[in-house]
């Protein structure tokens, strides 16, 4: 059975003066990813596909280097477009993110609509899976669009209750055949003993 995994980048270096897509991993995020790169559950991975945002690329590159794979960057796998507001302080960001998930057909403060972001991330994932290459697939991306993809695969309505735990560096998995969810969000450190 081929397994498809969606991994969110872990902690980033927050800099209000730098556009969010250009943020890189923090030392904590980098250390978590380097530890993950040794994980046995990645051994059958033959494709690593990531968004074009720096933090996703850095996460994917660390894992790919350990596995001896090239990464494929798909620009349209980016996080939901939040450029209308730019950087928001954490409390304000969480409030707007709540609205983003609660009203998927509305643009909250100029953000990309959740419904549109979901169509985009599902289209990108399905384009990769349509190649039907052997081995497991690892997508490396972001929390909001990852949650939207999870909702689609699992057959859930868009809702923040399905969002990843705080901190990033979480993964869900599904079977390529039949798109059956194997497990919901788990911290990457908790996957080694979970066979998935």
Steps between C-alpha positions, in 0.01 A plus 500: 500500500638840403468758775458872442607730781449870546755659735482859618818696549597541867587822685617799297708810558232768533600838356225762458723686250527200265207371287364184662571272198869589538527397866743214561514233769602600850780307675230295677319427174826402329601270788160329498524444124855365521386250763205406283722437196632187673152357555443148372146575389638715218707214352250413223463861386582544130358849439527817708282785378486836673363849472720782376511674837844508660402321823345210306798476267746496792300224671481294181870547418614367839293184458587458131873524570478213747292285264707580192203649316439817304214726604231620264373851564140574407434869545123455522537293820562824693321589820170687477571847362504738795691782330205737540576532870868411511641410840246488782583468868416153634169579671369692200624234260320225691175698495521554124596135445189399696290708260683355197394146595154598629397679178675312218305676224590849624822697469593602853688834495612435145642152563456228239174319566535161668281345229738625229811396690353152541432463127857609430675263745282203399575570131875508569498181707290311247727611214796343677314182593366457146854409388457177698873454560602220739586577861373737765441871441592775748338839456662777704288806556296707737239477772198667345515343153607171657187510713289579195652200320436280804136613513459408133663157530313417821166624367460769767353843453761774532537577871788602724431208732699299243800738511848376593625537859696817578868524414502340156697192414189282485404231253191316378501202267267329257513203268553592135254229400153611599626817676428341839627697801750290697544750782420862574747762616787368713816675610786376286684383811209267581497320166802272532313248714167544323576323171383789296 
